[in-house]
PDB file of C-alpha atoms in Angstrom:
ATOM      1  CA  MET L 930    -159.575  30.657 -81.400  1.00 34.00           C
ATOM      2  CA  SER L 931    -163.553  30.999 -82.836  1.00 47.00           C
ATOM      3  CA  LEU L 932    -165.081  30.746 -86.099  1.00 56.00           C
ATOM      4  CA  PRO L 933    -165.018  33.515 -88.266  1.00 65.00           C
ATOM      5  CA  LEU L 934    -169.080  35.320 -88.407  1.00 85.00           C
ATOM      6  CA  ASN L 935    -168.877  34.437 -92.253  1.00 93.00           C
ATOM      7  CA  PRO L 936    -167.532  31.290 -94.510  1.00 95.00           C
ATOM      8  CA  PRO L 937    -164.485  32.777 -96.603  1.00 96.00           C
ATOM      9  CA  ARG L 938    -166.123  33.029-100.197  1.00 96.00           C
ATOM     10  CA  ASP L 939    -165.101  30.188-101.431  1.00 97.00           C
ATOM     11  CA  CYS L 940    -166.390  27.870 -98.890  1.00 97.00           C
ATOM     12  CA  PRO L 941    -165.637  24.713 -99.928  1.00 97.00           C
ATOM     13  CA  ALA L 942    -168.209  22.822 -97.354  1.00 97.00           C
ATOM     14  CA  CYS L 943    -171.348  21.870 -99.550  1.00 98.00           C
ATOM     15  CA  PRO L 944    -170.163  20.391-102.768  1.00 98.00           C
ATOM     16  CA  ARG L 945    -173.987  20.688-104.108  1.00 98.00           C
ATOM     17  CA  LEU L 946    -173.618  24.721-103.920  1.00 98.00           C
ATOM     18  CA  VAL L 947    -170.255  25.060-105.402  1.00 98.00           C
ATOM     19  CA  GLU L 948    -171.728  23.939-108.378  1.00 98.00           C
ATOM     20  CA  PHE L 949    -174.029  25.727-108.291  1.00 98.00           C
ATOM     21  CA  ARG L 950    -172.379  28.818-106.893  1.00 97.00           C
ATOM     22  CA  GLN L 951    -169.641  28.343-110.009  1.00 98.00           C
ATOM     23  CA  MET L 952    -172.667  27.532-112.058  1.00 98.00           C
ATOM     24  CA  HIS L 953    -173.325  31.255-111.833  1.00 98.00           C
ATOM     25  CA  ARG L 954    -170.066  33.086-111.758  1.00 98.00           C
ATOM     26  CA  ALA L 955    -169.469  31.605-115.399  1.00 98.00           C
ATOM     27  CA  ARG L 956    -173.532  32.519-116.530  1.00 98.00           C
ATOM     28  CA  ASN L 957    -173.484  36.117-114.238  1.00 98.00           C
ATOM     29  CA  PRO L 958    -169.946  37.018-113.545  1.00 98.00           C
ATOM     30  CA  GLU L 959    -171.384  40.580-111.800  1.00 98.00           C
ATOM     31  CA  TRP L 960    -173.583  38.929-109.261  1.00 98.00           C
ATOM     32  CA  HIS L 961    -172.172  37.901-105.731  1.00 98.00           C
ATOM     33  CA  ASN L 962    -172.616  34.388-105.993  1.00 98.00           C
ATOM     34  CA  ALA L 963    -171.068  34.094-102.148  1.00 98.00           C
ATOM     35  CA  PRO L 964    -171.593  33.325 -98.696  1.00 98.00           C
ATOM     36  CA  VAL L 965    -174.308  35.950 -98.322  1.00 98.00           C
ATOM     37  CA  PRO L 966    -172.636  38.136 -94.719  1.00 96.00           C
ATOM     38  CA  THR L 967    -174.630  39.339 -91.995  1.00 96.00           C
ATOM     39  CA  PHE L 968    -176.204  42.762 -92.220  1.00 96.00           C
ATOM     40  CA  SER L 969    -175.812  43.563 -89.166  1.00 95.00           C
ATOM     41  CA  ALA L 970    -176.244  47.293 -86.911  1.00 95.00           C
ATOM     42  CA  PRO L 971    -172.966  47.449 -83.871  1.00 92.00           C
ATOM     43  CA  ALA L 972    -175.489  46.336 -81.059  1.00 92.00           C
ATOM     44  CA  PRO L 973    -178.184  44.363 -82.122  1.00 96.00           C
ATOM     45  CA  ARG L 974    -181.339  43.565 -79.977  1.00 97.00           C
ATOM     46  CA  LEU L 975    -182.744  41.898 -83.171  1.00 98.00           C
ATOM     47  CA  LEU L 976    -181.532  39.254 -85.000  1.00 98.00           C
ATOM     48  CA  VAL L 977    -183.668  37.990 -87.790  1.00 98.00           C
ATOM     49  CA  VAL L 978    -182.751  34.368 -88.967  1.00 98.00           C
ATOM     50  CA  GLY L 979    -183.737  33.709 -92.426  1.00 98.00           C
ATOM     51  CA  LEU L 980    -183.858  30.559 -94.665  1.00 97.00           C
ATOM     52  CA  ALA L 981    -181.073  31.140 -97.567  1.00 98.00           C
ATOM     53  CA  PRO L 982    -180.580  33.767 -99.888  1.00 98.00           C
ATOM     54  CA  GLY L 983    -182.749  33.772-103.304  1.00 96.00           C
ATOM     55  CA  LEU L 984    -180.829  33.488-106.527  1.00 97.00           C
ATOM     56  CA  LYS L 985    -182.123  36.409-107.828  1.00 96.00           C
ATOM     57  CA  GLY L 986    -181.973  38.120-104.306  1.00 97.00           C
ATOM     58  CA  ALA L 987    -179.250  38.248-101.991  1.00 98.00           C
ATOM     59  CA  ASN L 988    -176.801  35.685-104.079  1.00 98.00           C
ATOM     60  CA  LYS L 989    -177.145  38.634-106.878  1.00 98.00           C
ATOM     61  CA  THR L 990    -176.593  41.729-104.413  1.00 98.00           C
ATOM     62  CA  GLY L 991    -174.992  40.810-101.651  1.00 98.00           C
ATOM     63  CA  ARG L 992    -176.938  41.851 -98.978  1.00 98.00           C
ATOM     64  CA  PRO L 993    -179.982  39.571 -97.363  1.00 98.00           C
ATOM     65  CA  PHE L 994    -182.766  39.743 -98.618  1.00 98.00           C
ATOM     66  CA  THR L 995    -181.959  42.815-101.107  1.00 98.00           C
ATOM     67  CA  GLY L 996    -183.490  42.443-104.743  1.00 96.00           C
ATOM     68  CA  ASP L 997    -186.475  40.225-104.201  1.00 91.00           C
ATOM     69  CA  TYR L 998    -189.540  41.025-103.019  1.00 92.00           C
ATOM     70  CA  ALA L 999    -189.204  38.963 -99.498  1.00 96.00           C
ATOM     71  CA  GLY L1000    -187.124  42.014 -98.897  1.00 97.00           C
ATOM     72  CA  ASP L1001    -189.317  44.759 -99.276  1.00 96.00           C
ATOM     73  CA  LEU L1002    -192.158  43.567 -96.785  1.00 97.00           C
ATOM     74  CA  LEU L1003    -189.159  43.217 -94.339  1.00 98.00           C
ATOM     75  CA  TYR L1004    -187.138  45.841 -94.730  1.00 98.00           C
ATOM     76  CA  GLU L1005    -190.611  48.144 -95.066  1.00 97.00           C
ATOM     77  CA  THR L1006    -191.431  46.697 -91.573  1.00 98.00           C
ATOM     78  CA  MET L1007    -188.272  47.196 -90.035  1.00 98.00           C
ATOM     79  CA  VAL L1008    -188.358  50.784 -90.945  1.00 98.00           C
ATOM     80  CA  ASP L1009    -191.622  51.106 -89.333  1.00 98.00           C
ATOM     81  CA  PHE L1010    -190.572  49.784 -86.497  1.00 98.00           C
ATOM     82  CA  GLY L1011    -187.290  51.514 -86.011  1.00 98.00           C
ATOM     83  CA  PHE L1012    -185.396  48.753 -86.769  1.00 98.00           C
ATOM     84  CA  ALA L1013    -184.112  50.129 -89.884  1.00 98.00           C
ATOM     85  CA  ARG L1014    -183.363  53.881 -90.927  1.00 98.00           C
ATOM     86  CA  GLY L1015    -183.534  54.899 -94.119  1.00 97.00           C
ATOM     87  CA  THR L1016    -185.297  53.173 -98.033  1.00 94.00           C
ATOM     88  CA  TYR L1017    -185.081  49.989 -99.109  1.00 96.00           C
ATOM     89  CA  GLN L1018    -184.141  50.323-102.431  1.00 95.00           C
ATOM     90  CA  ALA L1019    -183.511  46.127-102.864  1.00 94.00           C
ATOM     91  CA  ARG L1020    -179.323  47.137-103.818  1.00 95.00           C
ATOM     92  CA  PRO L1021    -176.862  46.950-101.343  1.00 94.00           C
ATOM     93  CA  ASP L1022    -175.841  51.024-101.714  1.00 95.00           C
ATOM     94  CA  ASP L1023    -179.371  52.420-101.198  1.00 96.00           C
ATOM     95  CA  GLY L1024    -177.669  53.704 -97.959  1.00 96.00           C
ATOM     96  CA  LEU L1025    -180.518  51.643 -95.519  1.00 97.00           C
ATOM     97  CA  THR L1026    -178.941  51.118 -92.693  1.00 97.00           C
ATOM     98  CA  LEU L1027    -180.272  48.658 -89.514  1.00 97.00           C
ATOM     99  CA  VAL L1028    -181.165  49.613 -86.193  1.00 97.00           C
ATOM    100  CA  ASP L1029    -180.421  47.286 -82.779  1.00 96.00           C
ATOM    101  CA  ALA L1030    -180.695  45.444 -85.789  1.00 97.00           C
ATOM    102  CA  ALA L1031    -179.361  41.804 -87.509  1.00 97.00           C
ATOM    103  CA  ILE L1032    -180.086  40.033 -90.307  1.00 98.00           C
ATOM    104  CA  THR L1033    -178.384  36.353 -91.210  1.00 98.00           C
ATOM    105  CA  ASN L1034    -180.237  33.066 -92.767  1.00 98.00           C
ATOM    106  CA  ALA L1035    -179.680  29.536 -91.412  1.00 98.00           C
ATOM    107  CA  VAL L1036    -177.699  28.302 -94.794  1.00 98.00           C
ATOM    108  CA  ARG L1037    -175.847  31.804 -95.948  1.00 98.00           C
ATOM    109  CA  CYS L1038    -174.939  30.554 -99.595  1.00 98.00           C
ATOM    110  CA  VAL L1039    -178.363  29.744-102.433  1.00 98.00           C
ATOM    111  CA  PRO L1040    -179.168  26.230-102.752  1.00 98.00           C
ATOM    112  CA  PRO L1041    -181.246  25.246-106.305  1.00 97.00           C
ATOM    113  CA  GLU L1042    -184.855  25.374-106.313  1.00 94.00           C
ATOM    114  CA  ASN L1043    -184.577  27.563-102.610  1.00 92.00           C
ATOM    115  CA  LYS L1044    -183.949  24.173-101.049  1.00 95.00           C
ATOM    116  CA  PRO L1045    -181.244  23.510 -98.630  1.00 97.00           C
ATOM    117  CA  THR L1046    -180.562  19.602 -97.725  1.00 98.00           C
ATOM    118  CA  GLY L1047    -180.958  18.484 -94.116  1.00 97.00           C
ATOM    119  CA  ALA L1048    -176.966  18.229 -94.422  1.00 98.00           C
ATOM    120  CA  GLU L1049    -175.905  21.749 -95.832  1.00 98.00           C
ATOM    121  CA  ILE L1050    -178.391  22.668 -93.014  1.00 98.00           C
ATOM    122  CA  ARG L1051    -176.484  21.049 -90.284  1.00 97.00           C
ATOM    123  CA  THR L1052    -172.925  22.176 -92.279  1.00 98.00           C
ATOM    124  CA  CYS L1053    -173.391  25.649 -91.883  1.00 97.00           C
ATOM    125  CA  LEU L1054    -174.944  26.050 -88.171  1.00 97.00           C
ATOM    126  CA  PRO L1055    -171.818  26.658 -87.268  1.00 96.00           C
ATOM    127  CA  TYR L1056    -172.275  30.110 -88.332  1.00 97.00           C
ATOM    128  CA  LEU L1057    -174.899  30.603 -86.642  1.00 97.00           C
ATOM    129  CA  GLU L1058    -174.442  29.015 -83.264  1.00 96.00           C
ATOM    130  CA  GLU L1059    -171.244  31.532 -83.711  1.00 95.00           C
ATOM    131  CA  THR L1060    -173.155  34.320 -84.275  1.00 96.00           C
ATOM    132  CA  ILE L1061    -176.157  34.163 -81.285  1.00 96.00           C
ATOM    133  CA  ALA L1062    -173.649  33.478 -79.068  1.00 94.00           C
ATOM    134  CA  ARG L1063    -171.242  37.102 -79.816  1.00 93.00           C
ATOM    135  CA  LEU L1064    -174.453  39.014 -79.564  1.00 92.00           C
ATOM    136  CA  GLY L1065    -175.390  37.331 -76.629  1.00 86.00           C
ATOM    137  CA  GLY L1066    -178.235  36.389 -74.243  1.00 81.00           C
ATOM    138  CA  GLY L1067    -179.968  39.731 -74.738  1.00 89.00           C
ATOM    139  CA  ILE L1068    -181.526  39.334 -78.325  1.00 96.00           C
ATOM    140  CA  VAL L1069    -184.494  38.711 -79.542  1.00 98.00           C
ATOM    141  CA  ILE L1070    -184.234  36.362 -82.328  1.00 98.00           C
ATOM    142  CA  LEU L1071    -186.661  36.285 -84.908  1.00 98.00           C
ATOM    143  CA  ALA L1072    -186.800  33.245 -87.091  1.00 98.00           C
ATOM    144  CA  LEU L1073    -188.562  33.355 -90.617  1.00 98.00           C
ATOM    145  CA  GLY L1074    -190.280  30.189 -91.700  1.00 98.00           C
ATOM    146  CA  ARG L1075    -190.090  26.650 -89.339  1.00 97.00           C
ATOM    147  CA  ILE L1076    -186.859  25.711 -91.265  1.00 97.00           C
ATOM    148  CA  ALA L1077    -185.320  28.819 -89.691  1.00 98.00           C
ATOM    149  CA  HIS L1078    -187.175  27.958 -86.580  1.00 98.00           C
ATOM    150  CA  ASP L1079    -185.407  24.663 -86.335  1.00 98.00           C
ATOM    151  CA  ALA L1080    -181.820  25.917 -87.729  1.00 98.00           C
ATOM    152  CA  THR L1081    -182.613  28.285 -83.737  1.00 98.00           C
ATOM    153  CA  LEU L1082    -183.085  25.583 -82.163  1.00 98.00           C
ATOM    154  CA  THR L1083    -180.503  23.609 -82.913  1.00 98.00           C
ATOM    155  CA  ALA L1084    -178.197  26.518 -82.975  1.00 97.00           C
ATOM    156  CA  LEU L1085    -179.345  26.898 -79.159  1.00 97.00           C
ATOM    157  CA  LYS L1086    -178.769  23.471 -78.010  1.00 97.00           C
ATOM    158  CA  GLN L1087    -182.882  23.399 -77.421  1.00 97.00           C
ATOM    159  CA  ARG L1088    -184.839  20.016 -78.616  1.00 96.00           C
ATOM    160  CA  LYS L1089    -187.080  21.157 -81.786  1.00 95.00           C
ATOM    161  CA  SER L1090    -190.483  19.351 -80.287  1.00 96.00           C
ATOM    162  CA  ALA L1091    -190.814  21.232 -76.956  1.00 97.00           C
ATOM    163  CA  PHE L1092    -190.645  24.481 -78.884  1.00 98.00           C
ATOM    164  CA  PRO L1093    -192.596  23.678 -82.536  1.00 98.00           C
ATOM    165  CA  PHE L1094    -192.710  26.459 -85.398  1.00 98.00           C
ATOM    166  CA  GLY L1095    -196.088  28.119 -85.408  1.00 98.00           C
ATOM    167  CA  HIS L1096    -197.063  31.877 -87.344  1.00 98.00           C
ATOM    168  CA  ALA L1097    -196.532  34.240 -83.783  1.00 98.00           C
ATOM    169  CA  ALA L1098    -195.828  32.230 -81.779  1.00 98.00           C
ATOM    170  CA  ARG L1099    -193.197  33.561 -78.285  1.00 98.00           C
ATOM    171  CA  HIS L1100    -190.747  31.002 -77.272  1.00 98.00           C
ATOM    172  CA  ALA L1101    -188.815  31.572 -74.121  1.00 96.00           C
ATOM    173  CA  PRO L1102    -186.209  28.524 -73.627  1.00 93.00           C
ATOM    174  CA  GLU L1103    -183.912  28.806 -70.097  1.00 93.00           C
ATOM    175  CA  GLY L1104    -181.370  30.467 -70.640  1.00 93.00           C
ATOM    176  CA  THR L1105    -181.384  31.694 -74.227  1.00 95.00           C
ATOM    177  CA  PRO L1106    -182.831  34.437 -75.895  1.00 96.00           C
ATOM    178  CA  VAL L1107    -186.348  34.975 -76.747  1.00 97.00           C
ATOM    179  CA  LEU L1108    -187.364  33.229 -79.989  1.00 98.00           C
ATOM    180  CA  PHE L1109    -190.924  34.927 -82.023  1.00 98.00           C
ATOM    181  CA  ASP L1110    -191.615  32.828 -85.432  1.00 98.00           C
ATOM    182  CA  SER L1111    -192.752  34.333 -88.764  1.00 98.00           C
ATOM    183  CA  TYR L1112    -194.164  32.621 -91.663  1.00 98.00           C
ATOM    184  CA  HIS L1113    -191.566  33.622 -93.855  1.00 98.00           C
ATOM    185  CA  CYS L1114    -192.379  36.824 -95.818  1.00 97.00           C
ATOM    186  CA  SER L1115    -192.088  35.537 -99.091  1.00 96.00           C
ATOM    187  CA  ARG L1116    -193.957  35.762-102.018  1.00 94.00           C
ATOM    188  CA  TYR L1117    -195.602  32.469-102.041  1.00 96.00           C
ATOM    189  CA  ASN L1118    -197.003  33.303 -98.806  1.00 97.00           C
ATOM    190  CA  THR L1119    -198.012  36.459 -99.260  1.00 97.00           C
ATOM    191  CA  ASN L1120    -199.696  36.128-102.815  1.00 96.00           C
ATOM    192  CA  THR L1121    -201.450  33.201-101.062  1.00 97.00           C
ATOM    193  CA  GLY L1122    -202.447  35.049 -97.915  1.00 97.00           C
ATOM    194  CA  ARG L1123    -200.784  32.574 -96.043  1.00 97.00           C
ATOM    195  CA  LEU L1124    -199.033  36.060 -94.334  1.00 98.00           C
ATOM    196  CA  THR L1125    -200.300  39.133 -94.609  1.00 98.00           C
ATOM    197  CA  ARG L1126    -198.440  42.311 -93.982  1.00 97.00           C
ATOM    198  CA  ASP L1127    -200.946  43.034 -90.588  1.00 98.00           C
ATOM    199  CA  MET L1128    -200.340  39.691 -89.508  1.00 98.00           C
ATOM    200  CA  PHE L1129    -196.450  40.095 -90.313  1.00 98.00           C
ATOM    201  CA  ARG L1130    -196.263  43.425 -88.705  1.00 98.00           C
ATOM    202  CA  ALA L1131    -198.528  42.540 -85.296  1.00 98.00           C
ATOM    203  CA  VAL L1132    -195.123  40.551 -84.966  1.00 98.00           C
ATOM    204  CA  PHE L1133    -192.781  42.924 -85.209  1.00 98.00           C
ATOM    205  CA  SER L1134    -195.006  45.263 -82.316  1.00 98.00           C
ATOM    206  CA  ALA L1135    -194.251  42.157 -80.407  1.00 98.00           C
ATOM    207  CA  ILE L1136    -191.046  42.074 -80.784  1.00 98.00           C
ATOM    208  CA  ARG L1137    -190.791  46.150 -80.064  1.00 98.00           C
ATOM    209  CA  ASP L1138    -192.744  45.277 -76.765  1.00 98.00           C
ATOM    210  CA  GLU L1139    -190.517  43.250 -75.671  1.00 97.00           C
ATOM    211  CA  ILE L1140    -187.295  44.381 -76.755  1.00 97.00           C
ATOM    212  CA  ASP L1141    -188.766  47.882 -75.210  1.00 96.00           C
ATOM    213  CA  ALA L1142    -189.853  46.411 -71.846  1.00 93.00           C
ATOM    214  CA  ALA L1143    -186.429  44.985 -71.179  1.00 90.00           C
ATOM    215  CA  ALA L1144    -184.550  47.713 -72.303  1.00 84.00           C
ATOM    216  CA  ARG L1145    -186.570  49.308 -68.970  1.00 79.00           C
TER     217      ARG L1145
END
C-alpha cells in the first residue's frame, strides 16, 4: 500500500511542529494550521519544491506559496511561462490554476522561524519521495533553495556532493528527473538582491525550453 501524497491534518510525526501548529490553531482558529497539501494540475511536467509553509502564507491559506511575497513572484512567473493560468490574488479561492505543474514543500508544516530541523526534514521526506514517484521520471523538478535541493536529491537517492546547489544550475542524475536550482523567491532574497526578477525568470525560461524540447 503506497503512502498518501499528503500528511493527515493532525499528523503527529514532529512534536515541535505539532506544538507550534496547536498554538496557532488556538490563536487563529480560522487559519488552515495543518500540513499544506501539494497544489497540482492533473498531469504535471514540472514539480516546484519549496522549503516549508510560511506562517502567514500557506499555513494561513492552505495553498503552497499563497499569502506571502514569495507567492507573488512565483505565481507571476509561472503564469508568464505558461505553468499557471489566471490572476494570483494571494488567496486559495482566487481561481488561479496550474498548467502542467505542481507545487509542494520539503516540509509540509510551518516551522518556528521558518527553520525546520534536520530531523523534521527527514521525517517529511517520504511524502516528497511518494510525490515524485507518482509523477514519474519524465518530470522536471525546480528546487527553491538549498534545503529543498538537498531534500530532493535525498528523495531521488542521489549523493548531495555529486550535485551541489547553485542558482540556475541544471542537474541530470542518471535515471531520475532533471533538477534545476534557484535561490528561494523569498522577500529577503529579493530585497537583498541575491535573487532578482530577471534571474528567476531566466531559470523558468530554461525549464520551459527543457520541457518543450522533451515534448517534441
